[in-house]
Amino acid sequence: LIQEGTIPPCILVGIGYTGSIELNRFRDYTFPEDDEYEVANGQGDAFYRFMTGELIPDIEDKYSVYSTKFTIMGHSLGGFNTLYNMFQNDSPFSGYVAVSASVWWNDAFLFGEEAQLAANQSDLPYRVYIGIGGDEPPSMTILNRTIFEQLESRNYSELALAFESFDGASHSQVPLIGFKNGIKHVLN
């Protein structure tokens, strides 16, 4: 995308894991804890503190970056975490790409987070992309569309919001095209 001039130059940082990726995703990408699951979960606030207190300062120390242009992307539970980060009052991110976000987590907890944000501010200077596969279960498609519609209905000033549904795409197929389109939306 950079080579073809579709997006400006950028640095992509990935956070990897050792051990069970799935167990780490449940632990780090969700909030609050849900007792329904036997695996560790609900530590999204600690992961947020890691990103904002350790990772981002380290990136700023090592690279020449625009600290007002940080973007976070995630798929599934990572998409939930992306939206969770957006609803934090002190979020360092200005771009959010949530693909097939697990909005269903903990009885759709994110809807309350968004309502709390809306009660406290009328502008949201963010670029947000939400993508979903057309062949995903209704718990994904309906809730992702609904959170998009809720954000849209708030008429936040400065919010650049986009939504796409990809016909025929399953949960595992949608990240590639969703991330590509999301990056283009957020960085342009």
XYZ file of N, CA and C in Angstrom, residues 31-155:
375
model
N -12.258 -7.498 28.440
C -12.527 -6.764 29.674
C -14.028 -6.535 29.748
N -14.629 -6.630 30.891
C -14.119 -7.150 32.155
C -14.085 -8.672 32.128
N -13.630 -9.240 33.227
C -13.550 -10.690 33.338
C -14.944 -11.295 33.249
N -15.032 -12.442 32.586
C -16.291 -13.163 32.449
C -16.096 -14.550 33.045
N -16.797 -14.832 34.144
C -16.656 -16.109 34.851
C -17.158 -17.298 34.049
N -17.853 -17.044 32.948
C -18.357 -18.126 32.111
C -17.217 -18.928 31.483
N -16.054 -18.318 31.351
C -14.917 -18.972 30.702
C -13.949 -19.499 31.748
N -13.449 -20.712 31.514
C -12.526 -21.327 32.454
C -11.090 -20.849 32.261
N -10.810 -20.183 31.160
C -9.460 -19.666 30.906
C -9.345 -18.260 31.480
N -8.115 -17.831 31.744
C -7.882 -16.469 32.224
C -8.396 -15.485 31.183
N -9.116 -14.472 31.629
C -9.666 -13.479 30.715
C -9.891 -12.185 31.477
N -10.259 -11.143 30.743
C -10.648 -9.897 31.387
C -9.516 -8.969 31.760
N -8.323 -9.182 31.214
C -7.179 -8.338 31.565
C -6.902 -7.256 30.521
N -7.908 -6.879 29.748
C -7.746 -5.850 28.721
C -7.267 -4.527 29.278
N -7.631 -4.192 30.507
C -7.155 -2.946 31.096
C -5.654 -3.001 31.361
N -5.131 -4.154 31.783
C -3.691 -4.315 31.998
C -2.954 -4.259 30.662
N -3.532 -4.857 29.632
C -2.921 -4.817 28.300
C -2.907 -3.382 27.773
N -3.978 -2.647 28.028
C -4.048 -1.229 27.642
C -2.938 -0.443 28.350
N -2.749 -0.690 29.620
C -1.679 0.000 30.372
C -0.302 -0.371 29.834
N -0.113 -1.639 29.421
C 1.144 -2.051 28.810
C 1.388 -1.263 27.521
N 0.368 -1.187 26.674
C 0.546 -0.465 25.402
C 0.827 1.018 25.630
N 0.046 1.639 26.510
C 0.190 3.081 26.703
C 1.365 3.450 27.595
N 1.708 2.603 28.542
C 2.763 2.935 29.487
C 4.137 2.409 29.135
N 4.202 1.334 28.323
C 5.494 0.740 27.980
C 5.757 0.722 26.474
N 4.849 0.111 25.719
C 5.090 -0.092 24.294
C 5.164 1.227 23.518
N 4.169 2.062 23.653
C 4.154 3.317 22.900
C 5.328 4.222 23.289
N 5.633 4.414 24.582
C 6.824 5.213 24.909
C 8.113 4.630 24.324
N 8.226 3.294 24.290
C 9.408 2.668 23.705
C 9.488 2.954 22.201
N 8.373 2.885 21.509
C 8.331 3.198 20.077
C 8.719 4.660 19.855
N 8.172 5.547 20.664
C 8.484 6.978 20.530
C 9.963 7.256 20.789
N 10.583 6.501 21.703
C 12.007 6.683 21.989
C 12.897 6.192 20.847
N 12.472 5.129 20.173
C 13.325 4.488 19.172
C 13.100 4.982 17.741
N 11.939 5.543 17.459
C 11.599 5.903 16.079
C 11.053 7.321 16.007
N 11.188 7.898 14.841
C 10.612 9.216 14.584
C 9.160 8.999 14.149
N 8.241 9.210 15.072
C 6.824 8.949 14.796
C 5.988 10.150 15.201
N 4.813 10.254 14.594
C 3.831 11.266 14.990
C 2.947 10.643 16.062
N 3.113 11.081 17.285
C 2.373 10.449 18.379
C 0.874 10.706 18.305
N 0.440 11.621 17.459
C -0.996 11.865 17.298
C -1.591 10.986 16.201
N -0.795 10.133 15.610
C -1.254 9.321 14.482
C -1.210 7.819 14.754
N -1.232 7.414 16.011
C -1.203 5.984 16.317
C -2.541 5.345 15.973
N -2.462 4.146 15.394
C -3.648 3.374 15.025
C -3.537 2.003 15.673
N -4.653 1.465 16.097
C -4.703 0.108 16.631
C -5.658 -0.708 15.768
N -5.263 -1.955 15.495
C -6.081 -2.848 14.681
C -6.243 -4.174 15.408
N -7.379 -4.811 15.186
C -7.571 -6.127 15.764
C -8.704 -6.880 15.094
N -8.623 -8.198 15.174
C -9.632 -9.091 14.611
C -10.202 -9.957 15.729
N -11.491 -10.156 15.730
C -12.186 -11.011 16.681
C -12.027 -10.455 18.099
N -11.384 -11.178 19.013
C -11.154 -10.606 20.341
C -10.249 -9.377 20.240
N -9.338 -9.378 19.278
C -8.505 -8.194 19.030
C -9.336 -7.013 18.555
N -10.403 -7.284 17.819
C -11.327 -6.222 17.407
C -12.097 -5.671 18.596
N -12.492 -6.567 19.507
C -13.110 -6.120 20.756
C -12.152 -5.189 21.484
N -10.876 -5.605 21.601
C -9.880 -4.813 22.307
C -9.668 -3.460 21.620
N -9.716 -3.444 20.312
C -9.581 -2.185 19.569
C -10.695 -1.218 19.964
N -11.931 -1.691 19.976
C -13.051 -0.829 20.351
C -12.995 -0.466 21.831
N -12.601 -1.400 22.665
C -12.435 -1.116 24.100
C -11.455 0.043 24.285
N -10.338 0.008 23.561
C -9.356 1.092 23.632
C -9.965 2.416 23.195
N -10.798 2.386 22.186
C -11.410 3.619 21.681
C -12.291 4.278 22.738
N -12.908 3.499 23.586
C -13.828 4.048 24.569
C -13.142 4.505 25.853
N -11.829 4.417 25.910
C -11.085 4.911 27.068
C -10.838 6.408 26.887
N -11.062 7.193 27.911
C -10.948 8.654 27.803
C -9.545 9.130 27.477
N -8.537 8.367 27.827
C -7.160 8.805 27.609
C -6.470 8.031 26.488
N -7.224 7.513 25.552
C -6.660 6.692 24.489
C -5.641 7.471 23.661
N -4.457 6.879 23.424
C -3.445 7.550 22.609
C -3.644 7.330 21.110
N -4.631 6.553 20.752
C -4.847 6.214 19.348
C -5.809 7.195 18.693
N -5.571 7.463 17.418
C -6.499 8.295 16.659
C -7.169 7.487 15.551
N -6.657 6.286 15.303
C -7.229 5.407 14.299
C -7.547 4.046 14.891
N -8.679 3.489 14.459
C -9.145 2.209 14.998
C -9.670 1.352 13.853
N -9.124 0.143 13.711
C -9.581 -0.803 12.702
C -10.024 -2.056 13.448
N -11.323 -2.267 13.518
C -11.902 -3.416 14.215
C -12.575 -4.319 13.182
N -12.035 -5.520 13.021
C -12.556 -6.461 12.035
C -13.150 -7.658 12.780
N -14.403 -7.940 12.498
C -15.117 -9.038 13.150
C -14.958 -8.979 14.667
N -15.152 -7.794 15.215
C -14.979 -7.590 16.654
C -15.951 -8.457 17.451
N -15.453 -9.044 18.509
C -16.274 -9.880 19.397
C -17.092 -8.991 20.331
N -17.979 -8.211 19.746
C -18.798 -7.262 20.496
C -19.701 -7.989 21.490
N -19.964 -9.270 21.254
C -20.803 -10.076 22.132
C -20.165 -10.301 23.500
N -18.847 -10.054 23.647
C -18.148 -10.399 24.886
C -18.847 -9.808 26.111
N -19.025 -10.637 27.109
C -19.554 -10.246 28.406
C -20.856 -9.448 28.281
N -21.822 -10.088 27.640
C -23.156 -9.495 27.456
C -23.104 -8.141 26.755
N -22.266 -8.058 25.719
C -22.137 -6.841 24.899
C -21.732 -5.627 25.745
N -20.771 -5.836 26.604
C -20.237 -4.820 27.508
C -19.883 -3.506 26.801
N -19.405 -3.588 25.558
C -18.947 -2.383 24.853
C -20.042 -1.343 24.635
N -21.285 -1.757 24.551
C -22.360 -0.784 24.345
C -22.463 0.177 25.519
N -22.276 -0.337 26.722
C -22.276 0.526 27.898
C -21.079 1.457 27.920
N -19.932 0.965 27.458
C -18.726 1.804 27.387
C -18.932 2.958 26.403
N -19.537 2.647 25.266
C -19.788 3.694 24.278
C -20.788 4.709 24.809
N -21.825 4.253 25.495
C -22.821 5.165 26.056
C -22.184 6.086 27.098
N -21.284 5.555 27.897
C -20.583 6.369 28.893
C -19.701 7.407 28.212
N -19.032 7.026 27.144
C -18.216 7.975 26.388
C -19.094 9.081 25.803
N -20.227 8.692 25.231
C -21.137 9.676 24.629
C -21.668 10.661 25.656
N -21.856 10.209 26.877
C -22.360 11.093 27.931
C -21.332 12.141 28.342
N -20.053 11.861 28.067
C -18.991 12.755 28.511
C -18.360 13.607 27.426
N -18.588 13.295 26.166
C -17.997 14.107 25.108
C -18.830 14.073 23.837
N -18.789 15.190 23.123
C -19.565 15.292 21.890
C -18.692 15.224 20.650
N -17.383 15.388 20.822
C -16.510 15.233 19.674
C -15.646 13.994 19.868
N -15.302 13.390 18.778
C -14.490 12.187 18.784
C -13.566 12.281 17.573
N -12.372 12.840 17.758
C -11.482 13.089 16.622
C -10.748 11.821 16.172
N -11.511 10.820 15.782
C -10.969 9.522 15.414
C -11.369 9.153 14.000
N -10.568 8.264 13.423
C -10.904 7.613 12.163
C -11.132 6.145 12.525
N -12.341 5.659 12.264
C -12.740 4.325 12.735
C -13.283 3.517 11.563
N -12.834 2.277 11.487
C -13.300 1.342 10.473
C -13.761 0.069 11.175
N -14.959 -0.384 10.830
C -15.493 -1.639 11.345
C -15.842 -2.510 10.150
N -15.261 -3.700 10.098
C -15.522 -4.630 9.001
C -16.019 -5.953 9.540
N -16.838 -6.636 8.729
C -17.435 -7.894 9.151
C -17.627 -8.791 7.929
N -17.517 -10.086 8.131
C -17.773 -11.042 7.058
C -19.252 -11.351 6.960
N -19.761 -11.413 5.761
C -21.182 -11.678 5.560
C -21.617 -13.067 5.986
N -20.668 -14.013 6.060
C -21.002 -15.382 6.446
C -20.685 -15.680 7.909
N -20.541 -14.643 8.701
C -20.298 -14.856 10.128
C -21.632 -15.038 10.839
N -21.620 -15.591 12.044
C -22.882 -15.783 12.769
C -23.522 -14.445 13.138
N -24.829 -14.439 13.335
C -25.531 -13.201 13.693
C -24.967 -12.505 14.923
N -24.416 -13.271 15.877
C -23.839 -12.629 17.063
C -22.700 -11.689 16.674
N -22.085 -11.933 15.537
C -21.014 -11.054 15.051
C -21.596 -9.963 14.146
N -22.349 -10.363 13.144
C -22.795 -9.397 12.140
C -23.744 -8.361 12.726
N -24.719 -8.809 13.481
C -25.714 -7.879 14.028
C -25.084 -6.927 15.035
N -24.272 -7.455 15.949
C -23.704 -6.589 16.984
C -22.660 -5.621 16.430
N -21.880 -6.035 15.434
C -20.924 -5.106 14.817
C -21.656 -3.991 14.081
N -22.698 -4.362 13.349
C -23.481 -3.336 12.653
C -24.164 -2.405 13.664
N -24.666 -2.967 14.754
C -25.365 -2.161 15.757
C -24.427 -1.184 16.451
N -23.210 -1.609 16.782
C -22.295 -0.667 17.440
C -21.868 0.421 16.463
N -21.716 0.071 15.178
C -21.455 1.079 14.158
C -22.604 2.084 14.107
N -23.836 1.588 14.059
C -25.004 2.474 13.995
C -25.125 3.344 15.243
N -24.778 2.788 16.400
C -24.821 3.573 17.633
C -23.798 4.705 17.556
N -22.583 4.406 17.108
C -21.561 5.448 16.954
C -22.018 6.506 15.957
N -22.576 6.053 14.853
C -23.040 6.966 13.808
C -24.164 7.872 14.307
N -25.062 7.329 15.111
C -26.214 8.094 15.587
C -25.833 9.209 16.568
N -24.667 9.126 17.146
C -24.226 10.134 18.118
C -23.839 11.452 17.462
N -23.581 11.405 16.173
C -23.146 12.605 15.445
C -21.944 13.264 16.095
